[in-house]
Coordinates of C-alpha atoms in Angstrom, one line a residue:
T1 CA -6.2 -33.3 -30.6
S2 CA -6.4 -30.0 -32.4
T3 CA -9.9 -29.5 -31.2
G4 CA -9.1 -30.1 -27.5
I5 CA -10.2 -32.6 -24.8
D6 CA -13.5 -32.3 -23.1
I7 CA -14.1 -33.9 -19.7
A8 CA -17.6 -33.6 -18.3
N9 CA -19.9 -35.1 -15.8
G10 CA -17.3 -36.7 -13.5
T11 CA -13.6 -36.9 -12.9
G12 CA -11.0 -37.2 -15.6
T13 CA -7.2 -37.2 -16.0
I14 CA -5.7 -35.4 -18.9
F15 CA -2.1 -36.4 -18.3
N16 CA -0.3 -38.4 -15.6
N17 CA 3.4 -39.2 -15.7
S18 CA 6.8 -37.7 -14.9
G19 CA 6.8 -35.4 -18.0
T20 CA 5.4 -32.0 -18.6
F21 CA 1.9 -31.2 -19.8
T22 CA 1.5 -27.8 -21.4
I23 CA -1.8 -26.0 -22.1
D24 CA -1.3 -23.4 -24.8
A25 CA -4.3 -21.1 -25.0
N26 CA -3.8 -18.5 -27.7
T27 CA -7.1 -16.8 -26.8
N28 CA -8.9 -17.9 -23.7
L29 CA -8.6 -20.8 -21.3
T30 CA -11.7 -21.5 -19.3
L31 CA -11.8 -23.8 -16.3
R32 CA -15.3 -24.7 -15.2
G33 CA -16.5 -26.6 -12.2
G34 CA -17.0 -26.3 -8.5
I35 CA -13.5 -26.6 -7.1
H36 CA -10.1 -26.5 -8.8
T37 CA -7.0 -27.9 -7.1
F38 CA -3.4 -28.0 -8.1
D39 CA -1.5 -30.8 -6.5
N40 CA 1.9 -32.6 -6.6
A41 CA 2.5 -35.6 -8.9
D42 CA 0.7 -38.2 -6.8
G43 CA -2.0 -35.9 -5.4
S44 CA -0.8 -36.2 -1.8
V45 CA 0.0 -32.5 -1.4
E46 CA -2.3 -29.7 -2.5
Y47 CA -0.4 -26.6 -3.6
A48 CA -3.3 -24.3 -4.5
R49 CA -7.1 -24.3 -4.7
I50 CA -9.8 -22.2 -6.3
T51 CA -13.1 -22.6 -4.4
S52 CA -16.5 -22.7 -5.9
S53 CA -17.1 -19.1 -4.6
G54 CA -13.9 -17.9 -6.4
N55 CA -11.6 -17.6 -3.4
V56 CA -8.0 -18.7 -3.9
S57 CA -5.7 -20.5 -1.4
I58 CA -2.0 -21.3 -1.7
G59 CA -0.7 -23.7 0.8
G60 CA -3.7 -23.6 3.0
T61 CA -7.5 -23.3 3.3
A62 CA -9.1 -20.3 1.7
N63 CA -10.8 -17.9 4.1
E64 CA -14.4 -17.4 3.3
Y65 CA -16.1 -14.1 4.0
S66 CA -19.6 -13.1 2.9
N67 CA -19.6 -10.7 -0.1
Y68 CA -15.8 -10.8 -0.3
T69 CA -13.2 -12.5 -2.5
T70 CA -10.1 -13.6 -0.7
L71 CA -6.5 -14.8 -1.5
T72 CA -5.1 -16.9 1.3
I73 CA -1.3 -17.7 1.4
N74 CA -0.1 -20.1 4.1
H75 CA 2.9 -22.1 5.2
D76 CA 2.6 -24.2 8.3
T77 CA 6.1 -23.3 9.6
N78 CA 7.0 -19.8 8.6
G79 CA 3.7 -18.5 7.2
G80 CA 2.9 -16.9 3.9
V81 CA 4.9 -14.3 1.9
L82 CA 3.6 -12.2 -1.0
D83 CA 6.4 -10.7 -3.1
I84 CA 5.7 -7.8 -5.4
E85 CA 8.2 -7.2 -8.2
R86 CA 8.8 -4.8 -11.0
N87 CA 10.7 -5.9 -14.0
G88 CA 12.1 -8.8 -12.0
N89 CA 13.3 -6.6 -9.1
L90 CA 11.7 -7.2 -5.6
V91 CA 10.0 -4.0 -4.6
G92 CA 7.9 -5.0 -1.5
E93 CA 6.8 -7.9 0.6
L94 CA 3.9 -8.8 2.8
Y95 CA 4.7 -11.6 5.3
T96 CA 4.1 -13.1 8.7
L97 CA 6.6 -12.7 11.5
S98 CA 4.9 -15.0 14.0
A99 CA 1.5 -16.5 14.8
T100 CA 0.3 -13.0 15.7
D101 CA 2.6 -10.4 14.0
F102 CA 2.3 -9.2 10.4
G103 CA 5.1 -7.5 8.4
I104 CA 5.3 -5.1 5.5
Q105 CA 8.7 -4.5 4.0
T106 CA 10.4 -2.8 1.1
G107 CA 12.4 -5.1 -1.2
Q108 CA 15.3 -2.6 -1.7
A109 CA 17.6 -1.2 1.0
T110 CA 16.8 2.4 0.0
G111 CA 13.1 1.8 -0.8
A112 CA 10.3 3.9 0.8
M113 CA 6.7 3.1 1.6
R114 CA 4.3 5.6 0.2
F115 CA 0.6 5.6 1.1
R116 CA -1.6 7.3 -1.4
T117 CA -5.3 8.2 -1.8
N118 CA -6.8 9.1 -5.2
A119 CA -5.8 12.7 -4.4
G120 CA -2.1 11.9 -4.0
E121 CA 0.5 10.9 -1.5
V122 CA -0.6 11.4 2.2
L123 CA 2.0 9.5 4.2
T124 CA 5.7 8.5 3.5
L125 CA 8.0 6.1 5.4
L126 CA 11.6 6.4 4.3
D127 CA 14.3 3.7 4.7
T128 CA 15.8 5.9 7.4
G129 CA 12.6 5.4 9.5
N130 CA 11.5 9.0 9.1
V131 CA 7.7 9.4 8.7
G132 CA 6.2 12.2 6.7
I133 CA 2.6 13.4 6.7
G134 CA 1.9 15.9 4.0
T135 CA 5.6 15.7 2.8
S136 CA 7.3 13.1 0.7
S137 CA 10.8 13.9 2.1
P138 CA 10.5 13.9 5.9
A139 CA 13.6 15.4 7.5
E140 CA 13.0 14.0 11.1
N141 CA 11.4 11.0 12.8
L142 CA 8.1 12.7 12.3
H143 CA 7.7 15.5 9.8
I144 CA 4.2 17.1 9.3
N145 CA 3.5 19.6 6.7
G146 CA -0.1 20.9 6.9
G147 CA 0.1 23.0 3.8
T148 CA -2.0 26.0 4.0
G149 CA -3.7 24.8 7.1
N150 CA -2.7 26.7 10.2
T151 CA -3.4 23.8 12.6
T152 CA -1.3 20.8 11.7
V153 CA -1.7 18.6 14.8
L154 CA -4.8 18.0 17.0
I155 CA -4.3 15.9 20.1
E156 CA -7.5 14.9 21.8
S157 CA -8.7 12.6 24.6
T158 CA -12.2 11.5 25.6
D159 CA -11.9 12.7 29.2
Q160 CA -11.0 16.0 30.9
Y161 CA -7.2 15.7 30.5
V162 CA -4.8 15.3 27.6
W163 CA -1.0 15.1 27.8
T164 CA 2.1 14.8 25.6
S165 CA 5.3 13.8 27.4
Y166 CA 9.0 14.3 26.6
K167 CA 11.9 12.2 27.8
D168 CA 15.7 12.0 27.0
N169 CA 18.3 9.6 28.3
S170 CA 18.7 11.5 31.6
S171 CA 15.0 11.8 32.4
T172 CA 14.0 10.1 35.6
A173 CA 10.6 8.8 34.4
N174 CA 8.5 8.6 31.3
Y175 CA 6.0 11.4 32.3
T176 CA 8.2 13.8 34.2
N177 CA 8.1 16.5 31.6
S178 CA 4.6 17.0 30.0
I179 CA 2.5 19.5 28.2
G180 CA -1.2 19.1 28.5
A181 CA -4.6 20.7 28.8
T182 CA -7.6 20.4 31.1
G183 CA -10.6 22.1 29.7
D184 CA -9.4 25.4 28.2
N185 CA -6.3 25.6 30.4
L186 CA -2.8 24.8 29.1
Q187 CA -0.5 23.2 31.6
L188 CA 3.2 22.7 31.7
I189 CA 4.5 20.1 34.2
S190 CA 8.2 19.6 35.0
P191 CA 10.5 19.8 38.0
T192 CA 12.0 22.9 36.4
I193 CA 10.6 25.0 33.6
T194 CA 12.9 27.3 31.6
L195 CA 12.2 29.8 28.9
R196 CA 15.0 30.4 26.3
T197 CA 15.6 32.6 23.3
G198 CA 17.8 31.8 20.4
S199 CA 17.9 29.0 17.9
S200 CA 18.3 25.2 17.9
T201 CA 19.4 22.5 15.6
N202 CA 18.6 18.8 15.2
T203 CA 22.1 17.7 16.1
G204 CA 24.5 18.1 19.0
T205 CA 24.1 18.0 22.7
G206 CA 23.4 20.4 25.5
D207 CA 20.9 23.2 26.0
Y208 CA 20.0 25.5 23.1
G209 CA 19.6 29.2 23.1
T210 CA 20.0 31.5 26.2
E211 CA 17.9 31.0 29.3
R212 CA 15.8 34.1 30.2
M213 CA 13.4 32.8 32.8
R214 CA 13.1 29.8 35.2
I215 CA 10.5 28.4 37.5
N216 CA 12.1 25.9 39.9
S217 CA 10.4 23.0 41.7
G218 CA 9.7 25.2 44.7
G219 CA 7.7 27.7 42.6
N220 CA 10.3 30.4 42.7
V221 CA 10.7 32.5 39.5
G222 CA 14.0 33.7 38.3
I223 CA 14.7 36.3 35.6
G224 CA 18.3 36.6 34.6
T225 CA 19.2 33.9 37.1
N226 CA 18.9 30.1 37.2
T227 CA 18.9 30.0 41.0
P228 CA 15.9 32.0 42.2
A229 CA 15.9 32.1 46.0
T230 CA 12.6 33.9 46.5
N231 CA 9.2 33.9 44.8
L232 CA 10.6 36.3 42.3
T233 CA 14.3 36.9 41.8
V234 CA 15.5 39.3 39.2
N235 CA 19.2 39.7 38.2
G236 CA 19.3 42.9 36.2
D237 CA 17.3 46.0 35.7
M238 CA 13.6 46.0 36.4
N239 CA 11.1 48.7 35.4
L240 CA 7.8 48.8 37.3
Q241 CA 5.2 51.1 36.0

């Protein structure tokens, strides 16, 4: 009727056949009651549920947490997917990869993930895989811009040692070449340590710059030579004062 249908104090069916039932609410549509479910035609499959505490489940059972409101999306085979669109275009997805793994993905091939606080963008992940902290256009795998701060990276451990290790496709082990600290002492560990001057680029192969000094695995130091035969080998002029 023009005044609507009121079902109270029990269970009621507004419409039940193979057609379509439309609720047209020009102002407000209010559903009142303990639990609301949305099922298939014969009620054998539940599609969605709103619990009495306001939690929503789609395809599963709503997770209930004290003092939280939840949205649960489930599929028994492949898990749930939450698509986020803008003007009909898929922008991002949240989804399950397995029973233990969770995925976040952009919807466009050239899309980026941008993590923001109220103060602005703090972390950027481009479609190339480059990660930027303090920059929205990272040029390398990890690009950190500390702004006016002079210390951009702090690496800390909870014991007396801390290390960062470096490896390429010819390194013999994961931790052969490391830079670290113990207490207030900086340490360099490598079979051979070389000091070079010059410039480098982010492409190409081979060594960059010109080698000026070397410490080999035996502890010999070479200046102007890469084959020091004694504790100190100098190839060139030396001025002792």
